[in-house]
Coordinates of C-alpha atoms and ligand atoms in Angstrom, one line a residue:
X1 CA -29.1 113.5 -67.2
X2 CA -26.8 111.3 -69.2
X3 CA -23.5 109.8 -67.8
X4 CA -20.2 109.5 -68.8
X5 CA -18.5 107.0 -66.8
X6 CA -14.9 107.9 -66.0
X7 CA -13.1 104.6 -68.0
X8 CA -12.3 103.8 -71.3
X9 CA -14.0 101.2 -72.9
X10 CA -11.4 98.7 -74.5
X11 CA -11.1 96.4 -77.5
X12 CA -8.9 93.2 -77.9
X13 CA -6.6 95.2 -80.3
X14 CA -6.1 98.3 -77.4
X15 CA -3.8 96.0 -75.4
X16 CA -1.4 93.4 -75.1
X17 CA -0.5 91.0 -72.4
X18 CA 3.1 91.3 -70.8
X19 CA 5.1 88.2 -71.2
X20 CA 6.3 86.7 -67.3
X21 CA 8.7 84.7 -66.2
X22 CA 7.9 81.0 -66.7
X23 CA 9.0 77.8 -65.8
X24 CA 6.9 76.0 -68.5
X25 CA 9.0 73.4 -70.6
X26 CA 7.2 73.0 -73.2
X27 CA 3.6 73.8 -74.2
X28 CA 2.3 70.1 -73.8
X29 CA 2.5 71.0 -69.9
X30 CA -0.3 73.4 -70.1
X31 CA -3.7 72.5 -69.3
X32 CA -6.4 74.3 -70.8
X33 CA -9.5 73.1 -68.6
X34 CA -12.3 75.4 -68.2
X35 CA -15.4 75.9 -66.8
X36 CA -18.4 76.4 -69.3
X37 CA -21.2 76.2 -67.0
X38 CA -21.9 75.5 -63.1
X39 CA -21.4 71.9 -64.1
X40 CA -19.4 71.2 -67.0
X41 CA -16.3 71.3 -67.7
X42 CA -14.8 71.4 -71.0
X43 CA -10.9 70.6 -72.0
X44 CA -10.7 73.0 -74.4
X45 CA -12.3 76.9 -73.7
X46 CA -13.9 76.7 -76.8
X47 CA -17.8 77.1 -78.0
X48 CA -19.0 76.7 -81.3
X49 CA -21.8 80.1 -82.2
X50 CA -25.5 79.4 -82.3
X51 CA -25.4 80.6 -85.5
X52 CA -27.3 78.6 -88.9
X53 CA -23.7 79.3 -91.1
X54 CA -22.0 78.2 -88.1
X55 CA -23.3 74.9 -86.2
X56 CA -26.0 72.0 -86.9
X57 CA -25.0 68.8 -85.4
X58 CA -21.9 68.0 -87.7
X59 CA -20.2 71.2 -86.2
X60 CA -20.9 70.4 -82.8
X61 CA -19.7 67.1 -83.0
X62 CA -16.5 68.0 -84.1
X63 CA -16.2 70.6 -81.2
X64 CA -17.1 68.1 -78.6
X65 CA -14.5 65.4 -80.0
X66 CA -11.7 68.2 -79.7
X67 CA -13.0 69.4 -76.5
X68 CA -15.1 72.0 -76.5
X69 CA -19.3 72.5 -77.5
X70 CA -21.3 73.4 -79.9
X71 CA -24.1 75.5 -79.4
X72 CA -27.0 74.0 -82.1
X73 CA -28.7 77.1 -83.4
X74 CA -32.8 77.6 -82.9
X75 CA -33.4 78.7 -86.4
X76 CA -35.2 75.5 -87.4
X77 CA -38.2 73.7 -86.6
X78 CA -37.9 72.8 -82.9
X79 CA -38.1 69.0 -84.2
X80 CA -35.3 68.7 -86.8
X81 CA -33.7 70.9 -83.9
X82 CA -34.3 68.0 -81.4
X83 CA -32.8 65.4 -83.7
X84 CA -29.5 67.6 -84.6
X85 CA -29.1 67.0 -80.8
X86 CA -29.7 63.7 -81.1
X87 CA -27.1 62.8 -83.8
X88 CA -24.9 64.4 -81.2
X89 CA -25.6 62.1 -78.5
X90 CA -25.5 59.4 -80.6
X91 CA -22.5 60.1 -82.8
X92 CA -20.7 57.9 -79.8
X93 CA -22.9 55.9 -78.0
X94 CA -20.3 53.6 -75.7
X95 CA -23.4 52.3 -74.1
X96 CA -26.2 51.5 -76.8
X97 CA -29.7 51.6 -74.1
X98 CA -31.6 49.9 -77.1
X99 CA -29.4 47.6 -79.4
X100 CA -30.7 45.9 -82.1
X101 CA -32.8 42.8 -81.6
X102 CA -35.2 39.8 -83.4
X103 CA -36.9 37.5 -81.6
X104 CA -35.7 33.6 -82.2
X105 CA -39.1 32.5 -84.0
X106 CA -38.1 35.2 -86.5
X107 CA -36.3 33.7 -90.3
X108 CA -32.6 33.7 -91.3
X109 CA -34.4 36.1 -93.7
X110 CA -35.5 38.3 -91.9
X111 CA -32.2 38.5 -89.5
X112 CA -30.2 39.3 -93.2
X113 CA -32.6 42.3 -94.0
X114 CA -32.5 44.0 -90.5
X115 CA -28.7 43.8 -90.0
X116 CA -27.9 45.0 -93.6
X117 CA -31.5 47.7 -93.0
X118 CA -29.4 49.1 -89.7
X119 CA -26.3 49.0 -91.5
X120 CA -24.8 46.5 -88.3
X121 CA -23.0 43.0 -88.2
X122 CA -25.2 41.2 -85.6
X123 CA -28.5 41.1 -83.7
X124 CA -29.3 40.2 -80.4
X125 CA -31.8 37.7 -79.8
X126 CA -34.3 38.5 -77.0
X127 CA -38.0 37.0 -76.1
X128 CA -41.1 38.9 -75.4
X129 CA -40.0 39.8 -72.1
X130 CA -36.5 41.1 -73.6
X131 CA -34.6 38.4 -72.1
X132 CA -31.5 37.7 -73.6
X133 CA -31.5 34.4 -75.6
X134 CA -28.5 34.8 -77.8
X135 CA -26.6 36.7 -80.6
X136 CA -26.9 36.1 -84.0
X137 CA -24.1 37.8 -86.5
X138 CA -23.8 38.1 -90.6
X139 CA -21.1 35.3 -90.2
X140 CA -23.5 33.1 -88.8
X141 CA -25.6 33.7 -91.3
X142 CA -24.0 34.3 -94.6
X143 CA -24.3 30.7 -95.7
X144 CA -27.7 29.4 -94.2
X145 CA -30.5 28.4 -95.6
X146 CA -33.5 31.9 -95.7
X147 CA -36.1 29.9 -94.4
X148 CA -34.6 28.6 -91.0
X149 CA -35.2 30.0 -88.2
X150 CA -32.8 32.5 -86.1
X151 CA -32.6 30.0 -83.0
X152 CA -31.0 27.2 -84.8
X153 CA -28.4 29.5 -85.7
X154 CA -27.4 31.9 -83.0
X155 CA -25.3 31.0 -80.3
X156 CA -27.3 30.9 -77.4
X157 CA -26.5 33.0 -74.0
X158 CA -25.0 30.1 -72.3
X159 CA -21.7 30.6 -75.0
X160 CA -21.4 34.2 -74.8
X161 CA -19.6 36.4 -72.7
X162 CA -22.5 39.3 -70.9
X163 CA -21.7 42.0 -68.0
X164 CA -24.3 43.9 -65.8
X165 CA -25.5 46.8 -66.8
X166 CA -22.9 49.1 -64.7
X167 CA -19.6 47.6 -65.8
X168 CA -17.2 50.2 -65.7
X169 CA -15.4 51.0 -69.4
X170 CA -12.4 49.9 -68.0
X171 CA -13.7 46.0 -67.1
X172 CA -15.5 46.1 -70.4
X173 CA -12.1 47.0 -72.4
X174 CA -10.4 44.0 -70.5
X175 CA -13.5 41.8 -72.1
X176 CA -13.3 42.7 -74.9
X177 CA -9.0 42.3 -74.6
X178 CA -9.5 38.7 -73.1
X179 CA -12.3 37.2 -74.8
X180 CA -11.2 38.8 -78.7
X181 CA -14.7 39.3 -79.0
X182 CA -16.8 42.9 -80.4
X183 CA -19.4 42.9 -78.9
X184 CA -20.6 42.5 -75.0
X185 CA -24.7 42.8 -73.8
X186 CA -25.3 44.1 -70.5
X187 CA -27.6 41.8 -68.8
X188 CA -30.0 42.6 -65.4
X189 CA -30.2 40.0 -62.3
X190 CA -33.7 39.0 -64.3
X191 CA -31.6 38.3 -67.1
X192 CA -33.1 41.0 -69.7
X193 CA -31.1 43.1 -71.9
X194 CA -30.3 46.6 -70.6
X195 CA -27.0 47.4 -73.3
X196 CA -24.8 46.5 -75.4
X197 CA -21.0 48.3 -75.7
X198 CA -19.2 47.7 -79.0
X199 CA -15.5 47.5 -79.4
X200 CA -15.8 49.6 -82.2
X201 CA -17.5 52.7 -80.1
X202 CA -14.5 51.7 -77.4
X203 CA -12.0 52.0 -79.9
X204 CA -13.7 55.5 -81.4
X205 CA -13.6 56.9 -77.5
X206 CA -9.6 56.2 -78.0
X207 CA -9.4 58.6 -81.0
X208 CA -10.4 61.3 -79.1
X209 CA -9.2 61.2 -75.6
X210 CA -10.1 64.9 -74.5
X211 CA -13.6 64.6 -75.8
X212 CA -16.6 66.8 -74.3
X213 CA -18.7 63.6 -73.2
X214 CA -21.3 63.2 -70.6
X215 CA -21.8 60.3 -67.4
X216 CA -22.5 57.8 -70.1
X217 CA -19.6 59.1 -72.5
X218 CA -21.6 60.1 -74.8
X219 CA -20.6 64.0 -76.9
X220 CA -22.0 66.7 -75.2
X221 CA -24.8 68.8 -76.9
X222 CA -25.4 72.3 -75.9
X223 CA -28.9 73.7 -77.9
X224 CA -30.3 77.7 -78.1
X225 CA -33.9 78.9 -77.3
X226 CA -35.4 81.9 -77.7
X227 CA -37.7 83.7 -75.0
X228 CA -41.1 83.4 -76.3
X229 CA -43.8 81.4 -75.3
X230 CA -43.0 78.4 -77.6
X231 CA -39.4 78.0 -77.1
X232 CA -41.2 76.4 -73.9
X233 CA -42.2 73.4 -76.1
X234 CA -38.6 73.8 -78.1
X235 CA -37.0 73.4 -74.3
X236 CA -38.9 70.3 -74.1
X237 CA -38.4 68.3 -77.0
X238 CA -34.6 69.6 -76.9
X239 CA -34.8 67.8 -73.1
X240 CA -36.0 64.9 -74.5
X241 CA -33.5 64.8 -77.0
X242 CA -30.9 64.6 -73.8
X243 CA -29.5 68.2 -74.5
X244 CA -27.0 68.8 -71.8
X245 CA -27.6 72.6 -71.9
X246 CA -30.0 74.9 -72.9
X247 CA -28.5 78.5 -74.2
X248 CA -30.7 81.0 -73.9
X249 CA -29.7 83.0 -76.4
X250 CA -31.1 86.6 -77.3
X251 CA -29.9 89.4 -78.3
X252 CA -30.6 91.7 -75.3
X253 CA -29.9 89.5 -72.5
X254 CA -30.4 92.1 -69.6
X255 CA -34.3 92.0 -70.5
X256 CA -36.9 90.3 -68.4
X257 CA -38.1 88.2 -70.9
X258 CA -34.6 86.4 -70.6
X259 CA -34.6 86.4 -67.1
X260 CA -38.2 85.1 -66.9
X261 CA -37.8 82.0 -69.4
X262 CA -34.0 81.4 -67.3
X263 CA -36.6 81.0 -64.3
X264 CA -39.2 79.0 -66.2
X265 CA -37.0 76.7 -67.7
X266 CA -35.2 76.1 -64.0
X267 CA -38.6 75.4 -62.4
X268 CA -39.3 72.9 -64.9
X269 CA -36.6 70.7 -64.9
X270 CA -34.4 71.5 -62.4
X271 CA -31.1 70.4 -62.7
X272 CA -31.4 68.4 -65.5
X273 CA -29.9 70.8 -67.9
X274 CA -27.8 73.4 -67.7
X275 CA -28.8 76.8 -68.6
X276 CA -26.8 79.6 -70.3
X277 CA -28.0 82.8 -70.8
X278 CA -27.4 86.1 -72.7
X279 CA -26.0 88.1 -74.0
X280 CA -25.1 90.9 -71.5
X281 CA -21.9 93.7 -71.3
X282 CA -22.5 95.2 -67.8
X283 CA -22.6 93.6 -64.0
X284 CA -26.0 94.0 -63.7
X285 CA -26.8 91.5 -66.3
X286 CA -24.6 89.0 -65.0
X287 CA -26.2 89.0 -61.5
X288 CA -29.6 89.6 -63.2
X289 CA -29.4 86.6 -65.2
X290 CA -26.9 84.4 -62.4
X291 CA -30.0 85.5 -60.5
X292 CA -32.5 83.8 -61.8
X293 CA -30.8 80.9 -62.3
X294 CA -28.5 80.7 -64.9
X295 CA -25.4 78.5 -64.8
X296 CA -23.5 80.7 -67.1
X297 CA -23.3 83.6 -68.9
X298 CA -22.7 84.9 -72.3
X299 CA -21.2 88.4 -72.6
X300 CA -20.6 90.3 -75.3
X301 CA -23.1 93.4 -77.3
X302 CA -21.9 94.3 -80.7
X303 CA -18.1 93.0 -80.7
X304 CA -18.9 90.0 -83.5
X305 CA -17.8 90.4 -87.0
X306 CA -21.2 90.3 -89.0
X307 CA -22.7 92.6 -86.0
X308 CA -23.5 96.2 -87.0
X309 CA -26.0 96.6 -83.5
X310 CA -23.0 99.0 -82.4
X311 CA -23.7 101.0 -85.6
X312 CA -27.3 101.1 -85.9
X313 CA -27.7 101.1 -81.9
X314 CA -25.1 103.1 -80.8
X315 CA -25.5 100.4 -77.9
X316 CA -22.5 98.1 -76.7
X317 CA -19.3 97.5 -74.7
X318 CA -15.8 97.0 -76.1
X319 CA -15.2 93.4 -75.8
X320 CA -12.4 93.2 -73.8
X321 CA -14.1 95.6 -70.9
X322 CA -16.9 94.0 -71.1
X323 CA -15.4 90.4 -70.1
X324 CA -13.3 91.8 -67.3
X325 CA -16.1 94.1 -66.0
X326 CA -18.5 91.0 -66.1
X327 CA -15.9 89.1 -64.9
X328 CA -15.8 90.6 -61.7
X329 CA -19.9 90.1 -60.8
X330 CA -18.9 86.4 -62.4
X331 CA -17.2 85.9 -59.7
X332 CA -18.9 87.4 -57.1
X333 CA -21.9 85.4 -58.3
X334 CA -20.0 82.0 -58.7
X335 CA -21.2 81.6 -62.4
X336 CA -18.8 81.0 -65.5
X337 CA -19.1 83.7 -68.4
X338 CA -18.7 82.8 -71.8
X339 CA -16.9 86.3 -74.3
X340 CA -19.2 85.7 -77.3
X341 CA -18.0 87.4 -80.4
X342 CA -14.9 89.3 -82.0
X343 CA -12.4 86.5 -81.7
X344 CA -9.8 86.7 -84.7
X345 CA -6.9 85.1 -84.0
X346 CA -5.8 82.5 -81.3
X347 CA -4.3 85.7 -79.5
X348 CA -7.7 87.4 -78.8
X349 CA -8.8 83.7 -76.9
X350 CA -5.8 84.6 -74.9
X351 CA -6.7 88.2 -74.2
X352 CA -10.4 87.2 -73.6
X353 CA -9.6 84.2 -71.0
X354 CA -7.1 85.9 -69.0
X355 CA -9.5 89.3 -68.9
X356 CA -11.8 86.9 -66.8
X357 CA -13.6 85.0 -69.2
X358 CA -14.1 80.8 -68.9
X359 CA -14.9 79.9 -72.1
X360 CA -15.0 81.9 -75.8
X361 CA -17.4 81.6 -78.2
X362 CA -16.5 81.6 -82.0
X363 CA -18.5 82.4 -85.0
X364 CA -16.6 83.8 -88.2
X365 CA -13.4 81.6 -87.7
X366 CA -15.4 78.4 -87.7
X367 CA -17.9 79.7 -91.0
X368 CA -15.5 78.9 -93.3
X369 CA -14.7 75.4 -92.1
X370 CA -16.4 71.7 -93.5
X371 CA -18.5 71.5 -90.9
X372 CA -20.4 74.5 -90.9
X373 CA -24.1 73.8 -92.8
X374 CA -23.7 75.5 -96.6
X375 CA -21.7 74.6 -99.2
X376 CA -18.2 75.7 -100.6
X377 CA -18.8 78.9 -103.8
X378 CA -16.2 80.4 -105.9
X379 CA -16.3 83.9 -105.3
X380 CA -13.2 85.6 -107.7
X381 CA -11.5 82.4 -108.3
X382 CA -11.7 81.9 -104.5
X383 CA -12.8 79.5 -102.1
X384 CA -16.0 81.0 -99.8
X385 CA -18.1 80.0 -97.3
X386 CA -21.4 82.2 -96.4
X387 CA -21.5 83.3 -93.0
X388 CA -24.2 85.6 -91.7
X389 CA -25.1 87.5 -88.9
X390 CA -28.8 86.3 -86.9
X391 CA -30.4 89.4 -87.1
X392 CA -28.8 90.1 -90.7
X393 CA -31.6 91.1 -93.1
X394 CA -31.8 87.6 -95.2
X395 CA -31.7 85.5 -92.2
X396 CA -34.5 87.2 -90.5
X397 CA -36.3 87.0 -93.4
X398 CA -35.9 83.4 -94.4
X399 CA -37.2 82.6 -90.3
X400 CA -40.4 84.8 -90.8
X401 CA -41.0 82.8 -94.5
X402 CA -40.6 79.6 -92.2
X403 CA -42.6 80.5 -89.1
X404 CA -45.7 81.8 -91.5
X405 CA -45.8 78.0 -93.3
X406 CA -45.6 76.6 -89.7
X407 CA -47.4 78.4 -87.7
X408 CA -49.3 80.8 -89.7
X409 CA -47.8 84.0 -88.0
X410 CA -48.0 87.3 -89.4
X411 CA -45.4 87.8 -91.6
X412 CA -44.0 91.5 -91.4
X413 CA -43.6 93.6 -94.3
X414 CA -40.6 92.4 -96.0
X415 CA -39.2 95.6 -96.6
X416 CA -39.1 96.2 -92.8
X417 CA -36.2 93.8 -92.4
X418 CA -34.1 96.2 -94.4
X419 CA -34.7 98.3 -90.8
X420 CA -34.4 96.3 -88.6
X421 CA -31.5 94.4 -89.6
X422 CA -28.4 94.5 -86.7
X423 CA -25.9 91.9 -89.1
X424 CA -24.6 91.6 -92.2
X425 CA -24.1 88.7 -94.9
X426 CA -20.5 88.1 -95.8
X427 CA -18.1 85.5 -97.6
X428 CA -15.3 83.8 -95.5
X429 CA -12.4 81.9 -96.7
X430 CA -12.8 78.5 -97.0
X431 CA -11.0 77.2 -94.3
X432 CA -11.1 72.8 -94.4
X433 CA -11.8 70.7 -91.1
X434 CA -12.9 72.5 -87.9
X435 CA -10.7 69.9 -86.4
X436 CA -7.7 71.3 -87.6
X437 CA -8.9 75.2 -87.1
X438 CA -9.1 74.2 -83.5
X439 CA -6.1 72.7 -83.0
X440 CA -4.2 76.0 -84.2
X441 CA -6.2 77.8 -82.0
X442 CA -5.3 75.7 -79.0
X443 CA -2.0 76.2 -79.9
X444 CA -1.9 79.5 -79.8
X445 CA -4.1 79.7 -76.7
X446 CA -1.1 77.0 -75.2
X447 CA 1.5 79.7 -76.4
X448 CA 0.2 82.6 -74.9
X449 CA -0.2 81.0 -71.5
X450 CA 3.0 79.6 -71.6
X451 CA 4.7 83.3 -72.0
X452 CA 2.3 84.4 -69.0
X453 CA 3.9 81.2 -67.3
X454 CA 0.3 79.6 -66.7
X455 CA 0.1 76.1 -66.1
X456 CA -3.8 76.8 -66.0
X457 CA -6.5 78.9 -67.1
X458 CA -6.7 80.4 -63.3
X459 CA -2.8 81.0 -63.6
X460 CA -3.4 83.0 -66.3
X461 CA -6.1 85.1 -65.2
X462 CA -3.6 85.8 -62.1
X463 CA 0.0 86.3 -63.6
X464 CA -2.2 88.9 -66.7
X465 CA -0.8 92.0 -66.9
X466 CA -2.5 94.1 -69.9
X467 CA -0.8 96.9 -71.5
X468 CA -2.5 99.3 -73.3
X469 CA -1.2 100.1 -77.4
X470 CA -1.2 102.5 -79.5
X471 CA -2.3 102.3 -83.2
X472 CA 1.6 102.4 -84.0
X473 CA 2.2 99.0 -81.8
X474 CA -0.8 97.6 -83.6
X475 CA 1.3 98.1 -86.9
X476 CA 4.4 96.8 -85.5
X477 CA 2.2 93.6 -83.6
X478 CA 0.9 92.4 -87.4
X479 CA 3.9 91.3 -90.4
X480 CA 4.9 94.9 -91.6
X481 CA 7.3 96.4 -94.1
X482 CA 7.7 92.7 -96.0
X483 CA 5.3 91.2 -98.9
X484 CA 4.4 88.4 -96.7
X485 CA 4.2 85.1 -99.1
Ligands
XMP501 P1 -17.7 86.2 -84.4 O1 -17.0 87.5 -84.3 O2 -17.1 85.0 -83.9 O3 -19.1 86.5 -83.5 O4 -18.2 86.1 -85.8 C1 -20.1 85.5 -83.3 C2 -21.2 86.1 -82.5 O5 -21.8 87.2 -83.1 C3 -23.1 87.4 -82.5 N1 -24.1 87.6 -83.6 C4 -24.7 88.8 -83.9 N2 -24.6 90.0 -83.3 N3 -26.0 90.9 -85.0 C5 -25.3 91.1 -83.9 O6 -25.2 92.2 -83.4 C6 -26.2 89.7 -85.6 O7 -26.9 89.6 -86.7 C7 -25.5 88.6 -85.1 N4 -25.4 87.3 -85.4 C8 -24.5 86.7 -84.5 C9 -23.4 86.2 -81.7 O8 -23.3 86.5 -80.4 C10 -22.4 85.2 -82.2 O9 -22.1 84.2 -81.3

């Protein structure tokens, strides 16, 4: 027999959190660290969707320069996939492992038409055996002859100024001070050529200090899979890529498939990605999926704005009980969750966050931005961006078209998607840079903890007191009774 279990489900719009005493100055004090998975920590509480309208690698840059991730969505070749990644993790190499070289035999020629290939200002001149031999720069060049050769213009090791390879960012910034020089190779005790940090990438690191970035400061890239059999292969090129985390990312989290590629993907490498995995509304499927392995998970069935899986399911959880209820075997379980979907305004972060959740993750409020893949349309004298949900109609459709060229799968009667569809397409204001979308939202994040008197993300889950509204307190919450301008 069917249950009816004896609580309300609730929404971010059925309560309100009760303002406390605080004795926050001012909103700079608050610090908005979270936890995104087991081992990563993020400044901002903020994930980008795995979503093709919302984040390729141009989004997820942006997200780890302010702070946060972006999740790289699956719906594309696993190779072009793989290399999104990568133009995250080289977006701001401070360490280059392979910098440019020539060897000194080669012409003044030759040096001219790799620098200005690469798009750089200087080579670094290396034998067979990569040992360092000298630098050679467009200045030193620029008035030579084409036929000479590159070692009677560098200048030689013996003049330049080199560090070992693990000289701290710090040491190489004093270099770099003293010396008035841009550029500093990292040289072994055999004397080969292991690096090369750039004041330009030092001075790029500056620009954003709170930047997601990994042991060797590069961005943080977080990538989706799906369960079947080849996302094994996607996992691995994505690994090779150096993703920092894998999301697993179906709709029906609480499903052994999930479970068993959160297992597989463990076995094979270990801990040398972090694994996310969803989504899930209920306490089973956190300790189902925290289980078998995964370092976080994603919660949330139906709540997102191009979802209609509530309506043509009749399955899912009101947001805001789903987060605290998951929450709670979070806890237990001693993995981060992530509330995926629903967010509208800065104020539902709050809600989400101090209901129990580490991180949010944000579709339809990032769709609209520069950043997000698809361009800018007119829609009634308007600015629009195209956002879609994964399982709406076209973008099931347009994955099937792509599999079938790639790997000759059936393709299902196209009709059928008109069925099956659990999204919709929609247009979204055009919103400018990501950049600044986040920083309102941080804003408003830093607001709502500072009226909860949180100096932290764990102050706020402990000083939140929810009080429930009713649709009359809804009206009086937005701008009412005025023509707002
Ligand atoms: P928001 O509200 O930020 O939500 O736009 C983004 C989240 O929505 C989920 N998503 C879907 N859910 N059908 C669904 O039921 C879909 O077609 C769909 N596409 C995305 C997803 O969790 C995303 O992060």
């Amino acid at each position: 027999m069917a249950e009816i279990l004896n609580y309300m489900g609730l929404s971010f719009d059925d309560v309100l959190l009760v303002p406390r005493r605080s004795s926050i100055r001012s909103r700079r004090e608050v610090d908005t660290r979270s936890r995104f998975t087991k081992r990563i920590w993020l400044n901002i509480p903020i994930v980008s969707a795995a979503m093709d309208t919302v984040t390729e690698s141009r989004m997820a840059i942006t997200m780890a320069r302010e702070g946060g991730i972006g999740v790289i969505h699956r719906f594309m070749p696993a190779q072009k996939q793989a290399e999104e990644v990568s133009k995250v993790k080289r977006a701001e190499n401070i360490v280059i492992e392979k910098p440019a070289t020539i060897g000194p035999e080669a012409t003044v020629r030759e040096a001219k038409d790799l620098m200005s290939f690469l798009g750089i200002s200087g080579l670094l001149v290396v034998d067979r055996e990569n040992r360092l031999l000298g630098i050679i720069t467009r200045r030193d060049v620029i008035f030579e002859d084409d036929g000479k050769l590159v070692k009677e213009c560098m200048t030689p090791k013996e003049s330049m100024i080199i560090a070992g390879p693990e000289v701290s960012l710090e040491d190489a910034k004093e270099v770099f001070r003293k010396h008035k020089i841009e550029k500093l190779p990292l040289v072994d005790e055999e004397g080969k050529l292991r690096g090369l940090i750039t004041s330009v990438d030092l001075v790029k690191r500056e620009a954003y200090p709170s930047a997601s970035r990994d042991s060797k400061g590069r961005l943080l890239a977080a990538a989706a899979i799906g369960v079947r059999e080849r996302e094994v292969e996607r996992a691995k090129l994505l690994v090779e890529a150096d993703v920092d985390v894998l999301v697993i990312d179906v709709a029906h989290g609480h499903s052994e498939m999930c479970m068993e590629m959160v297992r597989r993907i463990r076995k094979i490498y270990g801990d040398e990605v972090e694994i996310v995995a969803g989504n899930v509304a209920t306490q089973e499927g956190v300790e189902d999926l925290a289980s078998a392995g995964a370092d976080a998970v994603k919660v949330g069935i139906g709540p997102g704005s191009v979802c209609t899986t509530r309506l043509v399911a009749g399955v899912g959880v009101p947001q805001l009980t789903a987060v605290m209820k998951c929450a709670e075997a979070a806890e237990r379980m001693g993995v981060p969750i992530i509330a995926d979907g629903g967010i509208r305004e800065s104020g539902d972060i709050v809600k989400a966050l101090a209901a129990g959740a580490n991180t949010v993750m944000i579709g339809k409020l990032l769709a609209g931005t520069d950043e997000s893949p698809g361009a800018v349309v007119l829609k009634n004298g308007r600015r629009c961006k195209i956002y879609r949900g994964m399982a709406s109609m076209y973008a099931m459709l347009g994955r099937e078209f792509r599999l079938r060229e790639n790997e000759a799968e059936a393709l299902l009667d196209a009709s059928e998607y008109s069925y099956y569809a659990e999204g919709v397409e929609a247009y979204v204001p055009y919103t400018g840079s990501a950049s600044d979308v986040i920083k309102r939202l941080v804003a408003g994040l830093r607001s709502g903890m500072s009226y909860l008197g949180a100096r932290n993300i764990e102050e706020l889950k402990r000083n939140a007191v929810f009080i429930k509204v009713t649709a009359a307190s809804l009206r009086e919450s937005a701008p009412h009774d005025v023509e707002v301008v």
